[in-house]
Coordinates of C-alpha atoms in Angstrom, one line a residue:
M692 CA 106.5 99.4 -103.9
P693 CA 106.7 97.8 -100.1
E694 CA 104.0 95.3 -100.0
I695 CA 100.5 96.1 -99.9
T696 CA 98.1 94.5 -97.6
L697 CA 94.8 94.3 -99.3
P698 CA 92.1 92.0 -98.8
A699 CA 92.1 88.7 -101.1
S700 CA 89.0 86.8 -102.3
A701 CA 89.3 84.2 -99.6
E702 CA 89.3 86.7 -97.0
V703 CA 86.1 88.5 -98.6
I704 CA 84.3 85.5 -99.3
A705 CA 84.9 84.3 -95.6
A706 CA 84.0 87.6 -94.3
H707 CA 80.4 87.4 -96.5
D708 CA 79.4 84.3 -95.7
A709 CA 80.5 84.7 -91.6
A710 CA 78.3 87.7 -91.8
L711 CA 74.9 85.6 -93.3
G712 CA 74.9 84.0 -89.9
A713 CA 74.5 87.4 -87.8
P714 CA 71.7 89.6 -87.9
P715 CA 72.4 92.6 -90.3
F716 CA 74.2 95.5 -88.9
A717 CA 74.8 99.0 -90.4
A718 CA 78.7 98.7 -90.9
E719 CA 80.8 101.4 -90.6
A720 CA 83.9 102.0 -92.3
T721 CA 87.5 103.6 -92.0
D722 CA 89.3 101.1 -94.4
V723 CA 88.8 99.3 -97.5
R724 CA 87.2 96.0 -95.1
G725 CA 85.1 98.3 -93.6
W726 CA 83.4 99.5 -96.9
V727 CA 83.2 95.7 -98.0
A728 CA 81.4 95.0 -95.1
V729 CA 79.1 98.3 -95.7
N730 CA 78.3 97.0 -99.3
H731 CA 77.6 93.4 -98.6
F732 CA 75.3 94.9 -95.3
H733 CA 73.4 96.8 -98.2
N734 CA 73.2 93.9 -100.6
R735 CA 71.5 91.6 -98.2
S736 CA 69.3 94.4 -96.8
L737 CA 68.5 94.8 -100.7
W738 CA 68.0 90.9 -101.3
A739 CA 65.3 91.0 -98.0
Q740 CA 63.7 93.8 -99.7
E741 CA 63.4 92.8 -103.1
D742 CA 61.7 89.4 -101.7
L743 CA 59.1 91.7 -99.7
A744 CA 58.2 93.8 -102.7
R745 CA 57.1 91.0 -104.6
R746 CA 54.1 89.9 -102.5
T747 CA 51.0 90.2 -103.9
Q748 CA 48.7 90.2 -100.9
A749 CA 50.2 93.0 -99.1
P750 CA 48.9 96.7 -99.0
D751 CA 50.2 99.2 -101.5
A752 CA 51.6 100.8 -98.7
E753 CA 53.9 98.4 -98.0
I754 CA 55.0 97.5 -101.4
V755 CA 55.9 101.7 -101.9
A756 CA 58.1 101.2 -98.4
N757 CA 59.6 98.4 -99.9
K758 CA 60.3 100.2 -103.4
R759 CA 61.7 103.3 -101.4
A760 CA 64.1 101.2 -99.2
I761 CA 65.2 99.2 -102.1
D762 CA 66.3 103.1 -103.9
R763 CA 68.1 103.6 -100.5
H764 CA 70.2 100.7 -100.5
N765 CA 70.9 100.4 -103.9
Q766 CA 72.1 104.1 -103.7
A767 CA 74.5 102.9 -101.0
R768 CA 75.2 99.7 -102.1
N769 CA 77.1 101.6 -105.5
D770 CA 78.4 104.3 -103.0
A771 CA 80.2 101.6 -101.0
V772 CA 81.7 100.1 -104.4
E773 CA 83.0 103.6 -104.9
R774 CA 84.8 104.2 -101.6
I775 CA 86.3 100.3 -101.8
D776 CA 87.8 101.4 -105.4
E777 CA 89.1 104.5 -103.9
F778 CA 90.8 102.9 -101.2
L779 CA 92.3 99.9 -103.4
L780 CA 93.1 102.6 -106.1
S781 CA 94.9 104.8 -103.2
A782 CA 96.9 101.9 -101.7
L783 CA 97.9 100.7 -105.0
G784 CA 99.3 104.3 -105.8
L785 CA 97.1 104.4 -109.2
V786 CA 95.6 107.4 -108.6
D787 CA 96.0 111.4 -107.8
P788 CA 95.1 111.8 -104.4
A789 CA 94.4 115.3 -104.7
T790 CA 91.5 114.2 -107.4
L791 CA 90.4 111.2 -105.5
T792 CA 87.2 112.4 -104.3
G793 CA 86.2 114.5 -107.2
A794 CA 83.8 113.6 -110.1
L795 CA 86.8 112.5 -112.5
P796 CA 89.5 110.9 -110.0
R797 CA 92.6 111.2 -112.2
S798 CA 94.8 107.7 -112.8
T799 CA 98.2 107.5 -112.6
A800 CA 98.8 104.0 -114.1
P801 CA 102.3 103.3 -115.5
A802 CA 102.5 103.5 -119.4
G803 CA 101.4 100.3 -121.2
A804 CA 99.2 99.1 -118.3
R805 CA 95.7 97.3 -119.4
L806 CA 92.7 99.4 -118.4
N807 CA 90.3 96.5 -116.9
S808 CA 86.7 97.3 -117.9
E809 CA 85.5 96.3 -114.5
T810 CA 86.5 97.8 -111.2
A811 CA 88.1 95.5 -108.3
G812 CA 85.1 97.2 -106.2
S813 CA 82.6 96.0 -108.3
M814 CA 84.1 92.5 -108.8
L815 CA 83.4 92.4 -104.9
D816 CA 80.1 93.7 -105.2
R817 CA 79.3 90.7 -107.5
I818 CA 81.2 88.2 -104.9
S819 CA 78.9 89.6 -102.2
I820 CA 75.6 88.9 -104.4
L821 CA 76.8 85.8 -105.3
G822 CA 77.3 85.0 -101.9
L823 CA 73.6 85.5 -101.1
K824 CA 72.5 83.8 -104.0
I825 CA 74.7 80.6 -102.8
A826 CA 73.2 81.0 -99.0
A827 CA 69.4 81.0 -100.8
M828 CA 70.0 78.2 -103.0
R829 CA 71.6 76.1 -100.5
E830 CA 68.5 76.5 -98.4
Q831 CA 66.6 75.1 -101.2
T832 CA 68.4 72.2 -101.0
L833 CA 67.3 71.6 -97.6
R834 CA 63.8 71.9 -97.7
T835 CA 61.1 69.0 -96.9
D836 CA 58.3 70.5 -98.4
V837 CA 59.3 70.1 -102.1
D838 CA 59.9 66.6 -104.1
D839 CA 63.7 65.4 -105.0
A840 CA 63.5 66.8 -108.6
H841 CA 63.3 70.2 -106.9
R842 CA 66.4 69.6 -104.4
K843 CA 68.0 68.2 -107.0
A844 CA 67.9 71.0 -109.9
C845 CA 68.6 73.8 -106.9
A846 CA 71.9 71.4 -105.7
Q847 CA 73.1 71.8 -109.4
R848 CA 72.3 75.6 -109.3
L849 CA 74.4 75.9 -106.4
E850 CA 77.4 74.1 -107.5
R851 CA 77.4 76.1 -110.4
L852 CA 76.8 79.5 -108.4
M853 CA 80.0 78.2 -106.2
Q854 CA 81.9 78.0 -109.3
Q855 CA 81.1 81.2 -110.5
R856 CA 81.9 83.0 -107.3
A857 CA 85.5 81.5 -107.2
D858 CA 86.2 82.2 -110.5
L859 CA 85.2 85.8 -110.2
G860 CA 87.2 85.6 -106.9
R861 CA 90.6 84.4 -108.9
C862 CA 89.4 87.2 -111.3
Y863 CA 89.6 89.7 -108.7
D864 CA 92.8 88.4 -106.8
E865 CA 94.7 88.3 -110.6
L866 CA 93.8 92.2 -111.2
L867 CA 94.9 93.1 -107.8
A868 CA 98.2 91.3 -108.5
D869 CA 98.5 92.6 -112.2
A870 CA 98.0 96.1 -110.8
R871 CA 100.3 95.9 -108.2
A872 CA 103.0 94.8 -110.6
G873 CA 102.2 97.7 -112.8
R874 CA 100.7 95.3 -115.6
A875 CA 96.9 96.7 -115.3
Y876 CA 94.6 99.3 -113.5
F877 CA 91.1 100.2 -113.0
K878 CA 89.2 103.2 -112.3
V879 CA 86.8 104.7 -109.8
Y880 CA 83.6 105.0 -112.0
R881 CA 81.0 107.2 -110.6
Q882 CA 77.6 106.2 -110.6
F883 CA 75.9 109.5 -111.0
K884 CA 72.6 107.3 -110.0
M885 CA 70.4 110.3 -111.4
Y886 CA 66.8 108.5 -110.3
N887 CA 67.6 109.4 -106.4
D888 CA 68.7 113.0 -107.3
P889 CA 65.8 115.2 -106.9
R890 CA 67.7 117.9 -109.1
L891 CA 68.1 115.7 -112.1
N892 CA 65.2 113.4 -111.7
P893 CA 62.9 114.8 -114.4
A894 CA 59.9 113.8 -112.0
L895 CA 60.8 114.9 -109.2
V896 CA 61.8 118.1 -110.6
A897 CA 58.3 118.7 -112.1
E898 CA 57.3 117.9 -108.7
S899 CA 59.2 120.7 -107.3
Q900 CA 57.8 123.5 -109.6

């Protein structure tokens, strides 16, 4: 198999961190790196909306708007994970192209390869979220309106979060290496978010009748 250029964890983490220094923008995607950026955008947007939704003095209408935005971004975030997995598996030659966009993409993994329960796309999604946690926790260590005990506790949490991201990045890199060598594979797992589908959510079905 020819050498395949796939995003390593270090590249993804650097892109995630660089994006945090700029205003969120709705990225467009034509390749796996584009979908990684789309996923990170929606995770950033989710983070902001989750904070706003927990306000206790905001009008109910604003909280409703936050909750609906959360649903939209969460759906788009999960859609991006599926696109990432499609691109990665296609590049690795581990999925039947004719079935790729269907409900049940057919794996073409070699006999004897182990199935990884978590997909590479879901790992990158978790790495994105860890990047947001790291940035937010780092801000807590720099606050001047809290005592040293607060900053110290947050510094310890920051260290642990950074270790978790590094560990997960290594696991992602190892999964891709094993998949390229025919030792492991993963699948495209459709999320089928029923609560966002007016045909499948019982409450929305009842409203339409």
